Amino acid sequence: MNVRVASAGTGKTTSLVRRLLARVAEGAPLRRMAGVTFTRAAAAELRERVGAGLAEAVRTGAYLDGLDVYPPDAGPRFAEAERELDGAVLTTIHGFMAVGLRSAAPLLGLDPAFGTLPEWEAQAIFEEELHGLAYAAADASAAERGAQASADQDPALDPALRAALARLGDEAVPLALAAFAQRSLADRFEAADGDEEAAALATVAHAAYRRFQARTGGARLAPPEIERRALAQVGVPAAVARLAARTPFVLVDEFQDVNPLQGRYFRSLEAAGIEVEVVGDPKQSIYGFRHADVEVFRRAAREGAVLPPLAHSRRHAQLVVRFLNALTDRLASDGHGFVPDEAPQVAAAGDQAQVRGRVEVHWVRDAARMDALRAREATVLAERLSSAHERGRPWDQMAVLARSHHALQRVRNALTAAGIPTVLGQGRGYYERTEVRDLVQALRVGVEPDRRDALAAWARGPFGQLTPAQLDRIVRADDAVAALREAHPDRAQALDRIREAVRSGPLEAIRTLVRAPLLPGGERFVARLSRGQRENVDALLFEVAERPPGDLELLLQRMDLLSRQAREAGDVPAEGSGVALVTVHASKGLEWPLVAVFDLGARGGAGKAPRVLIQDGRLHLPSGPGHAAAAASHAERQRQESFRLLYVAASRARDELILTASVDERARAGPWAAAVARIGVGPDAAPLDRDGVTLLRHGVDGVADAAPAAPDPADPGLPTAPWTSRRFRPDALPPVESPSRIRVADGGRFSEDDAPDDVPDDVPDETRGDAPGDGEPWRAVGGDADGAGTTRPGRRLPGQAVAVGTLLHDAVRRDADPDDERQIDLLRAQEVMFPYERPQQDAMLDEVRAMLRTYHSLLGGPLPALHDRTRDLREWPVLLPDGRRTWQGVVDRLYRVGDAWYLDDYKTDRTLRPGRYAFQLAVYRKAVAEALRVRPQVRLVNLRGGEVRAVDHATLESAWRARTGPDREGTGRDGPGRASVSP
């Protein structure tokens, strides 16, 4: 097994895509590979990224803009893989196991179309079987039936089981349920040596599990049963051979989060001849409560081949990387959470390598009680976030992380008092909320009123409000709907109204259910809801409106799927602009430009070990000889995971990291605070506030220790290179200027040709930001025709027009289809869109779509069709020296049709004024003439108005002479005859 360590931000998903593409290039079909990750969201992202990578490889023969270059003969393989993408196995661990089980279902006694069983339902079924088993075993007549039946036919007749139940007494059911909940830790219930009570529990749990399996059969499997069945499949030679033939190469992400059964499964696949490669980060193994075991990753590393780690972070700024390196080095050296081999040093890379960033550590230290210290700590944090906002950081680019919701509530109170908006990041189990499920049941009965289970759920809920006795008579009738109509005509009328509403579409159906008087007595559903419940229902309406499904059945399937993913009920996933408040566990996989970690001084704790422990595949109970050691091991695993939580929290920050801690002078600091202090930024270190690093102490009275004003002596470092003090002589090189920035000075005003339109949309040459003028900002959002600059409400800032132009030029360069949403999404992802909210982005993209349609309508008419062009150059850069300066620009489109050459320059002006662009086009034409020895026909193409206007030779020559003659100087950004030069 090949194993690779990938620290936070180092591009695990990118590395997976690169490996899959490399295998395709080598000749392995995508249909014979599997990409496996931990969550459905991560699997969906992997599929999307693989699809984009295949498209790039087909188009360019490379990936990541040439980082990976493939052999010329790999093109057909990538094209084939692109066609196979929809059927490729890019899924979760359980999804991959299910694929393997379905491939050999008859050999394993499974229905090939088996479904999944929610874990809560599996536990409910197991509990029912436990109670039934205990009742049957206690029945005095069981012994009499023993003469006619055997224990094999009825486990309740087994004397060993009856003895085990008697030994455990009333504790049998809760203990067996606790063991069942941990079944992902072992493939069978087996007691530790010498633990008689655990042996009794194993007997009871095994018997109930047999009844559970008989009841669920091979048609519905809960996730742990999928794991157990998949592990059993590897032991069937014919079944594992079929899987190996189907998928000889498996690539697994997030391997630090697998549980022991999953780890055994992948090791067994390797032993069966399937090549397995895993990627993960032991430093981010924080899901022990879900039975994840970091030792599975470590065993794979010990037994397999360790590949070079991913060590370049494209997430973190320089100072954040430096802090994380110091933290992981110290934690690894102290044996806290991980070891040195799992904590390679990381370097900032990509765009983040140019970002210095900020790191702040704030200690609240006093002799006051911890409640007072933490209250002051929350106030300090609010002050620091306000300071960041004053520097220009938007609230929604900030997040506060803490270990508990209780700590987040303390932060929320302080931020609210400071006037800072917040968004509490809960939302787990939203689709299991009672008010949401009530609406789902009403929708379902509207779609399928003859389904008795749907009708019963609806009639028992707020829409029907029938008593159990009334409901029993309805569901037992031959025609339940007719029985409802006879006994409760008002409920039947409401049902008819719902059936009518569902025919209007999902959104209208939900609106009707929420607002129409459909409850008994004419009450509306919304009237029964609390404020929080109304927010949940509103969120459902927004969700359906934003992503409308094709029909109600698709909506119901989506909501059932989301409901199955939930673990516990929570509030609506809050939307809006504000500082995100998130627990560290919930922050895994997320990132923000600024992250604050609150309450590092908390002591934490491993908590009390549960009575039932499964460790090393065996059951341990407190009465057994091995329980003390197992409990101590459990506590140590939790303690180690706590340090990994600190790394996960700190590594969510992109540019700015703020750490706050409260330390009682009379008590020992918590483990997180102690770990941070160990890297030299503890409460006893000298205060510091400069160069993006802040270390301050605060008292409860609000007074902070001041940082020294004088800077520290400069670090001599390496000797200065001799060339660092050299400077270019003035005029040693000719200035470089953009022809689109030239204007004619005329009493301080623009000439008539250069005057801007009264609408800022008319910023010329949008892709290069070439607004008319000398580079100074616009004086007003809008302007009158006389240039007075009167502000008009509703006008857009020039920056938005520039962004629209940038997007349009890129789309035209690619001949993008305005009706292809994937290509439009590529435009939305461009950096120029980042400053704008979603509604603004939608409006800008609508504008781009309209002009793209105009462009396509011109092709084959005023513009030659693409297939008629024998040579087609797009975004062609030009440099043209004229002896005193160098003109630099980009030709939008240069192409040849027959013997004729055309130079097209795209514009988006509302009123096209060719004189404004004559010199710019003259420069482009002369550059083309000198480079290619041709004289192209020059044309302005106005994509807003659908106009193609030729610019004649005389106009271009006149503009050239007027700007470059001996008596005229071009005006650049830095004064006459000068432009900003990058030597």
CSV table of C-alpha atoms in Angstrom, one decimal, residues 137-366:
chain,number,residue,atom,x,y,z
A,137,ALA,CA,-36.2,-16.2,27.1
A,138,ALA,CA,-38.1,-15.2,30.2
A,139,ASP,CA,-41.4,-16.9,29.0
A,140,ALA,CA,-42.0,-19.8,31.3
A,141,SER,CA,-43.4,-21.8,28.4
A,142,ALA,CA,-40.1,-21.7,26.5
A,143,ALA,CA,-38.8,-24.7,28.3
A,144,GLU,CA,-41.9,-26.7,27.4
A,145,ARG,CA,-41.4,-25.7,23.7
A,146,GLY,CA,-37.9,-27.0,23.9
A,147,ALA,CA,-39.1,-30.5,23.3
A,148,GLN,CA,-40.4,-29.6,19.9
A,149,ALA,CA,-37.8,-27.0,18.9
A,150,SER,CA,-34.1,-26.4,19.1
A,151,ALA,CA,-32.0,-23.4,20.0
A,152,ASP,CA,-30.9,-23.3,16.4
A,153,GLN,CA,-34.5,-22.5,15.4
A,154,ASP,CA,-35.1,-20.0,18.2
A,155,PRO,CA,-32.1,-18.4,19.9
A,156,ALA,CA,-34.3,-17.7,23.0
A,157,LEU,CA,-34.2,-21.5,23.8
A,158,ASP,CA,-30.4,-21.5,24.1
A,159,PRO,CA,-29.5,-22.2,27.7
A,160,ALA,CA,-26.3,-20.1,27.4
A,161,LEU,CA,-28.3,-17.1,26.2
A,162,ARG,CA,-30.8,-17.5,29.0
A,163,ALA,CA,-27.9,-17.7,31.5
A,164,ALA,CA,-26.3,-14.6,30.0
A,165,LEU,CA,-29.6,-12.6,30.2
A,166,ALA,CA,-30.0,-13.7,33.8
A,167,ARG,CA,-26.5,-12.6,34.7
A,168,LEU,CA,-26.9,-9.2,33.1
A,169,GLY,CA,-30.4,-8.6,34.4
A,170,ASP,CA,-31.9,-5.2,33.6
A,171,GLU,CA,-28.6,-4.1,32.2
A,172,ALA,CA,-28.7,-6.5,29.3
A,173,VAL,CA,-30.6,-4.2,26.9
A,174,PRO,CA,-28.6,-0.9,27.5
A,175,LEU,CA,-25.2,-2.8,27.5
A,176,ALA,CA,-26.0,-4.6,24.3
A,177,LEU,CA,-27.2,-1.4,22.6
A,178,ALA,CA,-23.9,0.2,23.6
A,179,ALA,CA,-22.0,-2.7,22.0
A,180,PHE,CA,-24.1,-2.5,18.9
A,181,ALA,CA,-23.3,1.2,18.5
A,182,GLN,CA,-19.6,0.4,18.4
A,183,ARG,CA,-19.8,-2.5,15.9
A,184,SER,CA,-17.6,-0.6,13.4
A,185,LEU,CA,-14.7,-1.4,15.7
A,186,ALA,CA,-15.0,-5.2,15.4
A,187,ASP,CA,-16.4,-7.7,13.0
A,188,ARG,CA,-17.9,-9.8,15.8
A,189,PHE,CA,-18.9,-9.5,19.4
A,190,GLU,CA,-16.1,-11.1,21.4
A,191,ALA,CA,-15.3,-10.7,25.0
A,192,ALA,CA,-11.8,-10.0,26.4
A,193,ASP,CA,-10.1,-12.9,28.1
A,194,GLY,CA,-11.2,-13.5,31.6
A,195,ASP,CA,-14.1,-11.0,31.5
A,196,GLU,CA,-17.1,-13.2,32.3
A,197,GLU,CA,-19.6,-10.4,32.3
A,198,ALA,CA,-18.4,-9.2,28.9
A,199,ALA,CA,-18.7,-12.9,27.7
A,200,ALA,CA,-22.4,-12.8,28.8
A,201,LEU,CA,-22.8,-9.5,26.9
A,202,ALA,CA,-21.2,-11.0,23.8
A,203,THR,CA,-23.7,-13.9,23.9
A,204,VAL,CA,-26.7,-11.6,24.2
A,205,ALA,CA,-25.4,-9.1,21.5
A,206,HIS,CA,-24.6,-11.9,19.1
A,207,ALA,CA,-28.0,-13.5,19.5
A,208,ALA,CA,-29.9,-10.2,19.0
A,209,TYR,CA,-27.6,-9.4,16.0
A,210,ARG,CA,-28.6,-12.7,14.4
A,211,ARG,CA,-32.3,-11.7,14.7
A,212,PHE,CA,-31.5,-8.2,13.4
A,213,GLN,CA,-29.8,-9.7,10.3
A,214,ALA,CA,-32.7,-12.1,9.7
A,215,ARG,CA,-35.1,-9.2,9.9
A,216,THR,CA,-33.3,-6.8,7.7
A,217,GLY,CA,-32.1,-9.5,5.3
A,218,GLY,CA,-30.0,-8.7,2.3
A,219,ALA,CA,-32.2,-5.9,1.1
A,220,ARG,CA,-31.3,-3.1,3.5
A,221,LEU,CA,-27.9,-2.5,5.1
A,222,ALA,CA,-26.8,0.1,7.6
A,223,PRO,CA,-23.3,1.5,7.1
A,224,PRO,CA,-21.6,-0.8,9.7
A,225,GLU,CA,-23.3,-3.8,8.0
A,226,ILE,CA,-21.9,-2.6,4.6
A,227,GLU,CA,-18.5,-2.6,6.3
A,228,ARG,CA,-18.9,-6.1,7.7
A,229,ARG,CA,-20.3,-7.6,4.5
A,230,ALA,CA,-17.6,-6.0,2.5
A,231,LEU,CA,-14.9,-7.4,4.8
A,232,ALA,CA,-16.6,-10.8,4.4
A,233,GLN,CA,-16.6,-10.4,0.6
A,234,VAL,CA,-12.8,-10.3,0.6
A,235,GLY,CA,-12.8,-13.8,2.2
A,236,VAL,CA,-14.8,-15.2,-0.8
A,237,PRO,CA,-12.2,-15.9,-3.6
A,238,ALA,CA,-14.7,-15.6,-6.4
A,239,ALA,CA,-16.3,-12.4,-5.0
A,240,VAL,CA,-13.0,-10.6,-4.4
A,241,ALA,CA,-11.7,-11.8,-7.8
A,242,ARG,CA,-14.7,-10.1,-9.5
A,243,LEU,CA,-13.9,-6.9,-7.6
A,244,ALA,CA,-10.2,-7.0,-8.5
A,245,ALA,CA,-11.1,-7.4,-12.2
A,246,ARG,CA,-13.5,-4.5,-12.0
A,247,THR,CA,-11.3,-2.2,-10.0
A,248,PRO,CA,-7.6,-3.1,-9.9
A,249,PHE,CA,-6.5,0.4,-8.6
A,250,VAL,CA,-8.1,2.2,-5.7
A,251,LEU,CA,-7.1,5.7,-4.5
A,252,VAL,CA,-8.3,6.6,-1.0
A,253,ASP,CA,-8.4,10.1,0.5
A,254,GLU,CA,-8.8,11.2,4.1
A,255,PHE,CA,-7.4,7.8,5.3
A,256,GLN,CA,-6.7,9.2,8.7
A,257,ASP,CA,-10.5,9.1,9.3
A,258,VAL,CA,-11.2,5.4,8.6
A,259,ASN,CA,-12.3,3.0,11.3
A,260,PRO,CA,-10.7,-0.4,12.1
A,261,LEU,CA,-13.0,-2.4,9.9
A,262,GLN,CA,-12.5,-0.1,7.0
A,263,GLY,CA,-8.7,-0.3,7.5
A,264,ARG,CA,-8.9,-4.1,7.5
A,265,TYR,CA,-10.9,-4.0,4.3
A,266,PHE,CA,-8.4,-2.0,2.4
A,267,ARG,CA,-5.5,-4.1,3.7
A,268,SER,CA,-7.4,-7.2,2.5
A,269,LEU,CA,-7.9,-5.6,-0.9
A,270,GLU,CA,-4.1,-5.1,-1.1
A,271,ALA,CA,-3.5,-8.7,-0.2
A,272,ALA,CA,-6.0,-9.8,-2.9
A,273,GLY,CA,-3.9,-8.1,-5.6
A,274,ILE,CA,-5.7,-4.7,-5.8
A,275,GLU,CA,-3.3,-1.8,-5.8
A,276,VAL,CA,-4.3,0.6,-3.1
A,277,GLU,CA,-2.9,4.1,-2.6
A,278,VAL,CA,-4.0,6.2,0.4
A,279,VAL,CA,-3.6,9.9,1.2
A,280,GLY,CA,-4.3,11.5,4.6
A,281,ASP,CA,-3.0,13.7,7.4
A,282,PRO,CA,-2.7,12.1,10.9
A,283,LYS,CA,-2.6,15.7,12.3
A,284,GLN,CA,-6.3,16.1,11.2
A,285,SER,CA,-7.6,12.8,12.7
A,286,ILE,CA,-10.4,14.3,15.0
A,287,TYR,CA,-13.3,11.9,14.5
A,288,GLY,CA,-12.8,9.5,17.3
A,289,PHE,CA,-16.4,9.8,18.3
A,290,ARG,CA,-17.2,8.3,14.9
A,291,HIS,CA,-14.8,5.4,15.6
A,292,ALA,CA,-12.0,6.9,13.4
A,293,ASP,CA,-8.7,5.4,14.5
A,294,VAL,CA,-5.4,7.2,13.4
A,295,GLU,CA,-3.6,3.9,14.1
A,296,VAL,CA,-5.1,2.5,10.9
A,297,PHE,CA,-3.1,5.2,8.9
A,298,ARG,CA,0.0,4.6,11.0
A,299,ARG,CA,-0.1,0.8,10.4
A,300,ALA,CA,-0.5,1.4,6.6
A,301,ALA,CA,2.6,3.7,6.8
A,302,ARG,CA,4.6,1.1,8.7
A,303,GLU,CA,3.7,-1.8,6.4
A,304,GLY,CA,3.5,0.0,3.0
A,305,ALA,CA,5.6,2.4,0.9
A,306,VAL,CA,5.7,6.0,2.2
A,307,LEU,CA,5.6,8.5,-0.7
A,308,PRO,CA,7.1,12.0,-0.4
A,309,PRO,CA,4.7,14.2,1.5
A,310,LEU,CA,2.8,17.2,0.0
A,311,ALA,CA,4.6,20.1,1.5
A,312,HIS,CA,3.5,23.3,-0.3
A,313,SER,CA,0.4,25.1,1.1
A,314,ARG,CA,-1.6,27.1,-1.3
A,315,ARG,CA,-4.0,28.1,1.5
A,316,HIS,CA,-1.8,29.8,4.1
A,317,ALA,CA,0.0,33.1,4.1
A,318,GLN,CA,3.7,33.3,5.1
A,319,LEU,CA,3.2,34.1,8.8
A,320,VAL,CA,0.4,31.6,9.2
A,321,VAL,CA,2.7,28.9,7.6
A,322,ARG,CA,5.5,29.9,9.9
A,323,PHE,CA,3.2,29.6,13.0
A,324,LEU,CA,1.8,26.2,11.9
A,325,ASN,CA,5.3,24.9,11.3
A,326,ALA,CA,6.4,25.9,14.8
A,327,LEU,CA,3.3,24.5,16.3
A,328,THR,CA,3.5,21.1,14.6
A,329,ASP,CA,7.2,20.8,15.3
A,330,ARG,CA,6.7,21.4,19.0
A,331,LEU,CA,3.6,19.1,19.3
A,332,ALA,CA,5.4,16.4,17.4
A,333,SER,CA,8.6,16.7,19.5
A,334,ASP,CA,6.5,16.5,22.7
A,335,GLY,CA,4.5,13.5,21.4
A,336,HIS,CA,1.3,15.4,21.5
A,337,GLY,CA,-1.1,14.3,18.8
A,338,PHE,CA,1.3,13.1,16.2
A,339,VAL,CA,5.0,12.2,15.6
A,340,PRO,CA,7.7,14.1,13.6
A,341,ASP,CA,7.2,11.9,10.5
A,342,GLU,CA,3.6,13.1,10.4
A,343,ALA,CA,4.5,16.8,10.6
A,344,PRO,CA,6.7,17.7,7.7
A,345,GLN,CA,7.6,21.4,7.3
A,346,VAL,CA,5.4,23.2,4.9
A,347,ALA,CA,6.1,26.2,2.6
A,348,ALA,CA,3.7,28.8,1.3
A,349,ALA,CA,3.1,28.4,-2.4
A,350,GLY,CA,1.1,29.9,-5.2
A,351,ASP,CA,-0.5,33.2,-4.7
A,352,GLN,CA,-0.3,32.8,-0.9
A,353,ALA,CA,3.5,32.8,-1.1
A,354,GLN,CA,3.2,36.5,-1.8
A,355,VAL,CA,0.9,37.3,1.2
A,356,ARG,CA,2.6,38.1,4.4
A,357,GLY,CA,-0.4,37.7,6.6
A,358,ARG,CA,-0.9,38.3,10.4
A,359,VAL,CA,-0.7,36.2,13.5
A,360,GLU,CA,-2.0,37.5,16.9
A,361,VAL,CA,-1.8,35.9,20.3
A,362,HIS,CA,-3.7,37.5,23.2
A,363,TRP,CA,-3.5,36.3,26.8
A,364,VAL,CA,-6.0,37.4,29.4
A,365,ARG,CA,-4.1,36.8,32.7
A,366,ASP,CA,-5.3,37.8,36.1
